Coordinates of C-alpha atoms and ligand atoms in Angstrom, one line a residue:
M170 CA 33.9 -1.5 -30.6
G171 CA 30.4 -2.7 -29.5
Y172 CA 30.4 -0.4 -26.5
F173 CA 31.7 2.5 -28.5
F174 CA 28.8 2.0 -31.0
I175 CA 26.2 1.7 -28.3
L176 CA 27.5 4.8 -26.5
N177 CA 27.6 6.9 -29.7
F178 CA 24.1 5.7 -30.7
T179 CA 22.8 6.7 -27.3
M180 CA 24.3 10.1 -27.6
L181 CA 23.1 10.6 -31.1
N182 CA 19.6 9.7 -30.0
A183 CA 19.7 12.1 -27.0
L184 CA 17.7 15.2 -26.8
T185 CA 19.8 18.2 -25.7
D186 CA 19.2 21.9 -25.0
N187 CA 21.2 24.9 -26.1
H188 CA 23.5 24.5 -23.1
G189 CA 24.4 20.9 -24.0
R190 CA 22.3 19.5 -21.2
I191 CA 20.6 16.2 -21.8
V192 CA 16.8 16.4 -21.6
N193 CA 15.2 13.1 -20.8
Y194 CA 12.6 13.8 -18.1
L195 CA 9.0 15.2 -18.6
R196 CA 6.9 16.4 -15.7
L197 CA 3.3 16.4 -16.9
A198 CA 0.5 18.1 -14.9
V199 CA -2.8 16.4 -15.8
T200 CA -5.1 18.8 -13.9
D201 CA -5.0 22.1 -12.1
R202 CA -7.6 20.9 -9.6
C203 CA -6.8 19.8 -6.1
N204 CA -8.6 18.5 -3.1
L205 CA -6.3 20.3 -0.7
R206 CA -5.8 24.0 -0.3
C207 CA -2.2 24.3 0.9
F208 CA -1.8 28.0 1.7
Y209 CA 1.6 28.1 0.0
C210 CA 0.1 26.8 -3.2
M211 CA -3.3 28.4 -3.7
P212 CA -6.0 30.6 -2.1
E213 CA -8.6 29.1 0.2
H214 CA -11.3 29.5 -2.5
G215 CA -9.2 27.6 -5.1
L216 CA -8.3 28.8 -8.5
N217 CA -10.2 29.7 -11.7
W218 CA -10.3 26.0 -12.6
L219 CA -9.8 25.1 -16.2
S220 CA -12.7 23.8 -18.2
R221 CA -12.5 20.4 -19.7
S222 CA -11.8 21.7 -23.2
E223 CA -8.9 23.8 -21.9
L224 CA -7.3 20.7 -20.5
M225 CA -5.3 18.4 -22.7
S226 CA -7.3 15.3 -23.2
Y227 CA -5.8 11.9 -22.3
E228 CA -5.5 11.1 -26.0
E229 CA -3.5 14.3 -26.6
M230 CA -1.2 13.6 -23.7
L231 CA -0.6 10.1 -24.8
R232 CA 0.3 11.3 -28.3
M233 CA 2.6 14.0 -27.0
C234 CA 4.3 11.4 -24.7
R235 CA 4.8 9.0 -27.7
V236 CA 6.4 11.8 -29.7
M237 CA 8.6 12.8 -26.8
A238 CA 9.6 9.2 -26.1
G239 CA 10.7 9.0 -29.7
M240 CA 13.0 12.0 -29.1
G241 CA 14.7 10.8 -26.0
I242 CA 12.3 11.4 -23.1
E243 CA 12.7 8.3 -20.9
K244 CA 11.1 9.3 -17.6
V245 CA 7.7 10.8 -17.0
R246 CA 6.3 12.1 -13.7
I247 CA 2.6 12.7 -13.5
T248 CA 1.6 15.6 -11.3
G249 CA -1.0 18.3 -11.0
G250 CA -3.0 19.7 -9.3
E251 CA -3.8 16.4 -7.7
P252 CA -3.6 13.6 -10.4
F253 CA -6.2 11.4 -8.6
V254 CA -9.0 14.0 -8.8
R255 CA -9.0 13.6 -12.6
R256 CA -11.4 10.9 -13.6
G257 CA -9.9 8.0 -15.6
I258 CA -6.4 8.6 -14.3
M259 CA -5.7 5.0 -13.7
Q260 CA -6.5 4.0 -17.3
F261 CA -4.3 6.9 -18.5
L262 CA -1.4 5.7 -16.4
T263 CA -1.9 2.2 -17.7
S264 CA -1.7 3.4 -21.3
L265 CA 1.3 5.6 -20.5
S266 CA 3.1 2.7 -18.9
K267 CA 3.0 0.8 -22.2
I268 CA 4.7 3.5 -24.3
K269 CA 7.9 2.3 -25.8
G270 CA 10.9 4.3 -24.6
I271 CA 9.4 5.5 -21.3
N272 CA 11.4 3.5 -18.9
E273 CA 10.3 5.2 -15.8
L274 CA 6.8 6.3 -14.9
T275 CA 6.3 7.9 -11.6
L276 CA 3.9 10.4 -9.9
T277 CA 3.6 13.0 -7.3
T278 CA 0.5 12.9 -5.1
N279 CA -0.9 14.4 -1.9
G280 CA -2.1 10.9 -0.9
V281 CA -5.7 11.9 -0.1
L282 CA -7.3 9.6 -2.6
T283 CA -4.3 7.4 -3.5
A284 CA -4.3 4.5 -1.1
P285 CA -6.9 2.3 -3.0
F286 CA -5.0 2.7 -6.2
V287 CA -1.7 1.6 -4.9
P288 CA -2.0 -2.1 -5.9
Q289 CA -2.8 -1.0 -9.4
L290 CA 0.2 1.4 -9.4
K291 CA 2.4 -1.5 -8.5
D292 CA 0.8 -3.7 -11.2
I293 CA 1.6 -1.2 -14.0
G294 CA 5.2 -1.0 -12.9
I295 CA 5.4 2.2 -10.9
K296 CA 8.4 1.8 -8.6
S297 CA 8.5 5.2 -6.9
V298 CA 6.0 7.8 -5.7
N299 CA 6.5 11.3 -4.3
L300 CA 4.1 11.9 -1.5
S301 CA 3.6 15.5 -0.2
L302 CA 3.5 15.7 3.5
D303 CA 4.6 18.9 5.3
T304 CA 3.9 17.8 8.9
L305 CA 3.3 14.7 11.0
D306 CA 0.9 16.6 13.3
A307 CA -2.8 16.4 12.3
N308 CA -3.7 19.9 13.5
R309 CA -0.8 21.5 11.7
F310 CA -1.8 19.4 8.6
F311 CA -5.2 21.0 8.7
A312 CA -3.8 24.5 9.3
I313 CA -1.5 24.2 6.3
T314 CA -3.8 22.3 3.8
R315 CA -7.2 23.6 5.1
R316 CA -8.5 20.1 4.8
D317 CA -8.9 17.3 7.4
E318 CA -7.2 14.6 5.4
F319 CA -4.2 13.6 7.4
T320 CA -5.4 10.1 8.1
N321 CA -5.9 9.3 4.5
V322 CA -2.5 10.6 3.6
M323 CA -1.0 8.3 6.2
H324 CA -3.0 5.4 4.8
T325 CA -1.4 6.1 1.4
L326 CA 2.1 6.1 3.0
E327 CA 1.4 2.7 4.6
A328 CA 0.0 1.2 1.4
L329 CA 3.0 2.4 -0.7
L330 CA 5.4 0.9 1.8
K331 CA 3.4 -2.3 2.0
H332 CA 3.6 -2.7 -1.8
N333 CA 7.4 -2.0 -1.8
I334 CA 7.0 1.2 -3.8
N335 CA 9.9 3.7 -3.0
V336 CA 8.5 6.7 -1.3
K337 CA 9.9 10.2 -1.3
I338 CA 8.2 12.5 1.1
N339 CA 8.1 16.1 0.0
A340 CA 7.9 18.7 2.8
V341 CA 7.9 22.4 2.0
V342 CA 9.6 24.3 4.9
M343 CA 7.7 27.4 6.0
D344 CA 8.7 29.8 8.6
G345 CA 6.3 29.8 11.6
R346 CA 4.3 26.9 10.1
N347 CA 6.1 23.7 10.2
T348 CA 9.8 24.1 11.2
Q349 CA 9.0 22.2 14.3
D350 CA 8.3 19.2 12.0
I351 CA 11.8 19.1 10.5
A352 CA 13.2 16.8 13.2
P353 CA 10.1 14.5 13.5
L354 CA 10.2 14.1 9.7
V355 CA 13.9 13.1 9.8
E356 CA 13.0 10.7 12.6
L357 CA 10.6 9.0 10.2
T358 CA 13.7 7.8 8.3
K359 CA 14.8 5.8 11.4
D360 CA 12.4 2.9 11.0
L361 CA 11.0 3.5 7.5
P362 CA 12.9 3.2 4.2
V363 CA 11.7 6.6 3.0
S364 CA 13.5 9.5 1.6
V365 CA 12.3 12.7 3.3
R366 CA 13.0 15.8 1.2
F367 CA 12.8 19.3 2.6
I368 CA 11.9 21.9 -0.1
E369 CA 12.5 25.6 0.0
E370 CA 9.3 27.5 -0.4
M371 CA 8.8 29.1 -3.8
P372 CA 6.6 32.1 -4.8
F373 CA 4.0 29.9 -6.7
N374 CA 1.1 30.5 -4.3
G375 CA -1.5 31.8 -6.6
D376 CA -1.1 35.1 -4.8
S377 CA -2.8 33.7 -1.7
H378 CA -0.2 35.3 0.4
Q379 CA 2.7 37.6 -0.2
F380 CA 6.0 36.0 -0.8
N381 CA 8.8 38.3 0.4
T382 CA 12.2 36.8 1.2
L383 CA 12.9 33.2 1.8
Q384 CA 13.4 32.6 5.5
W385 CA 14.4 28.9 5.4
D386 CA 17.0 28.3 2.7
Y387 CA 18.7 25.0 2.3
L388 CA 21.6 25.9 4.6
R389 CA 19.3 26.9 7.4
I390 CA 17.3 23.7 6.9
L391 CA 20.5 21.7 7.1
E392 CA 21.6 23.5 10.3
E393 CA 18.3 22.7 11.9
I394 CA 18.7 19.0 11.0
Q395 CA 22.3 18.9 12.2
L396 CA 21.2 20.4 15.5
H397 CA 19.0 17.3 16.2
Y398 CA 21.1 14.8 14.3
P399 CA 24.8 15.9 14.6
S400 CA 26.0 12.5 13.2
I401 CA 24.1 13.1 9.8
Q402 CA 26.4 12.5 6.8
K403 CA 26.5 13.7 3.3
I404 CA 25.9 10.9 0.8
A405 CA 26.4 10.9 -3.0
D406 CA 23.8 12.7 -5.1
P407 CA 22.5 10.6 -8.0
A408 CA 22.9 12.1 -11.5
Y409 CA 20.4 14.9 -12.2
S410 CA 19.5 15.0 -8.5
T411 CA 17.7 18.2 -7.4
S412 CA 18.4 17.4 -3.8
Y413 CA 21.5 17.4 -1.6
N414 CA 21.3 14.0 0.1
Y415 CA 22.2 12.9 3.6
H416 CA 21.9 9.9 5.8
V417 CA 21.7 9.5 9.6
P418 CA 23.8 6.5 10.5
G419 CA 21.6 3.6 11.6
H420 CA 18.5 5.0 9.9
Q421 CA 16.8 3.0 7.1
G422 CA 15.9 6.0 5.0
N423 CA 17.6 9.2 3.7
V424 CA 17.1 12.9 3.9
G425 CA 17.3 15.4 1.1
I426 CA 17.2 19.1 0.8
I427 CA 15.9 20.8 -2.4
A428 CA 17.1 24.3 -3.0
A429 CA 14.1 25.0 -5.2
Y430 CA 14.2 28.8 -4.6
S431 CA 18.0 29.2 -4.4
R432 CA 18.1 27.2 -7.6
T433 CA 21.5 25.6 -7.2
F434 CA 20.9 22.6 -9.4
C435 CA 20.1 24.2 -12.8
G436 CA 23.5 23.2 -14.3
S437 CA 22.4 19.6 -14.5
C438 CA 18.7 20.3 -15.4
N439 CA 17.4 17.4 -17.5
R440 CA 13.7 18.2 -17.3
I441 CA 10.8 19.9 -19.1
R442 CA 7.2 20.5 -17.9
V443 CA 3.9 20.5 -19.6
T444 CA 1.1 22.3 -17.8
P445 CA -2.6 21.0 -17.7
Q446 CA -3.3 23.4 -20.6
G447 CA -0.5 21.9 -22.7
M448 CA 2.0 24.7 -22.2
L449 CA 5.6 23.6 -22.4
R450 CA 7.9 25.1 -19.8
T451 CA 11.5 24.5 -20.3
C452 CA 12.1 25.8 -16.8
L453 CA 9.8 25.9 -13.7
Y454 CA 10.4 29.7 -13.6
D455 CA 9.6 30.5 -17.2
D456 CA 6.3 31.7 -18.5
G457 CA 5.5 28.9 -21.0
V458 CA 7.3 28.7 -24.3
L459 CA 5.1 26.6 -26.6
N460 CA 1.4 25.5 -26.5
I461 CA 1.6 21.8 -27.5
K462 CA -2.1 21.3 -27.1
D463 CA -2.8 24.1 -29.7
A464 CA -0.2 22.5 -32.1
L465 CA -1.9 19.1 -31.7
R466 CA -5.4 20.6 -32.2
K467 CA -4.4 22.5 -35.3
G468 CA -3.3 19.2 -36.9
D469 CA 0.5 19.4 -36.7
S470 CA 2.2 16.1 -37.6
D471 CA 4.5 14.3 -35.2
D472 CA 7.5 15.6 -37.2
E473 CA 6.2 19.2 -36.9
I474 CA 5.7 18.8 -33.2
K475 CA 9.2 17.4 -32.9
M476 CA 10.6 20.5 -34.7
L477 CA 8.7 22.8 -32.3
L478 CA 10.0 21.0 -29.3
R479 CA 13.6 21.1 -30.6
D480 CA 13.2 24.9 -31.3
A481 CA 11.9 25.4 -27.7
L482 CA 14.8 23.4 -26.2
G483 CA 17.2 25.5 -28.3
N484 CA 16.1 28.5 -26.3
K485 CA 16.1 27.1 -22.8
A486 CA 17.2 29.6 -20.1
K487 CA 20.6 28.9 -18.6
D488 CA 19.0 28.7 -15.2
G489 CA 15.9 29.6 -13.1
R490 CA 17.2 33.1 -12.4
Q491 CA 17.5 33.9 -16.1
A492 CA 14.1 32.4 -16.8
E493 CA 12.5 34.5 -14.1
L494 CA 14.1 37.7 -15.4
Q495 CA 12.6 37.1 -18.8
R496 CA 9.0 37.0 -17.5
H497 CA 6.4 39.1 -15.8
D498 CA 5.6 38.8 -12.1
I499 CA 4.8 35.4 -10.7
H500 CA 1.0 35.1 -9.9
E501 CA 0.3 31.5 -10.6
S502 CA -0.2 28.6 -8.3
M503 CA 2.1 25.6 -8.4
A504 CA -1.0 23.6 -9.2
E505 CA -1.2 25.4 -12.6
I506 CA 2.4 24.4 -13.5
G507 CA 2.9 21.0 -11.9
G508 CA 5.3 21.1 -8.9
Ligands
LIG44 N1 -1.1 17.4 -5.7 C1 0.2 16.7 -5.8 C2 0.9 16.8 -4.5 O1 0.5 17.5 -3.6 O2 2.0 16.2 -4.4 C3 1.0 17.2 -7.0 C4 1.1 18.6 -7.3 S1 1.8 19.7 -6.1 C5 1.7 21.2 -6.9 C6 3.5 19.2 -6.2 C7 4.5 19.6 -5.2 O3 4.6 21.0 -5.3 C8 4.0 19.3 -3.8 O4 5.0 18.6 -3.1 C9 3.9 20.7 -3.1 O5 4.2 20.7 -1.8 C10 4.9 21.5 -4.0 N2 4.6 22.9 -3.9 C11 3.4 23.5 -4.1 N3 3.5 24.9 -4.0 C12 4.8 25.1 -3.6 C13 5.5 26.3 -3.3 N4 5.0 27.5 -3.3 N5 6.8 26.1 -2.9 C14 7.4 24.9 -2.9 N6 6.8 23.8 -3.2 C15 5.5 23.9 -3.6

């Protein structure tokens, strides 16, 4: 009886979309600015950076997160742009970590400025961090990111592991750029308890280069891994996982492949995104469906915001293909959306 009640109460309290999927995960991009210039993400000269007033303020983001937590959002990932280039980020994360209902706070970072903040991240209860690292070769790192920051990123990796924070390494796989890094990145899982996830490249490059057809889809990435690690085994994918997960026997860490362009995981999508300008995206591939910042600034009450959010979730695309069909061409950078 008790279990039945708890189960029903949880389900009643859950936020769902028009396809019956539970939505409990917010990815919040706190800035569009970045201290790297990864060619697959933005042009060398950067973007037309948003002015301060165009960005959501920390107060606005905290209020939004409180409202969402009251609706069933339990997990928040802070992303960008690069979160650590925004001044005051640590104080914001600390406040966010205290919001009732947010059970998991995590972040995605390029690791350039992150190492000194790791002890504080640990203190406020951050248990897992996604670190972007496309290569283990300093020269290729420079060629991809156009910045000489490899050593700082490796310091961040060391600091995270030293503080027992779970690390997921995100590596975008790009034809002719870093496919020779696939095997060395898998090798990293031998001695380190990290999860290395290979991501299909997506067209969100701020038009810095043309995106034609995907050369390295998840199957080709898997074949490349199997060539070097024939004993690799499929392991169970956690609920809502966007990655297909694998393990090389004897290794400490795991390997994942994210079919971000093929979009094979939309059926279990549990996430929403908010861009640095406060635009809600119910799918990475949609055009933005509700400006939450505008609603907050025009004085909408919490209940009114909740209603707007429910309406938006009532119109969520079935999958990323449908969302893409409903929009104009993709010109933006991933930094403007929050990867
Ligand atoms: N600056 C942080 C970082 O680098 O982790 C957070 C923002 S970044 C936009 C988030 C993730 O998006 C990174 O792992 C990055 O590699 C990925 N990303 C950016 N552009 C991409 C693209 N065109 N295709 C696939 N992944 C991309």
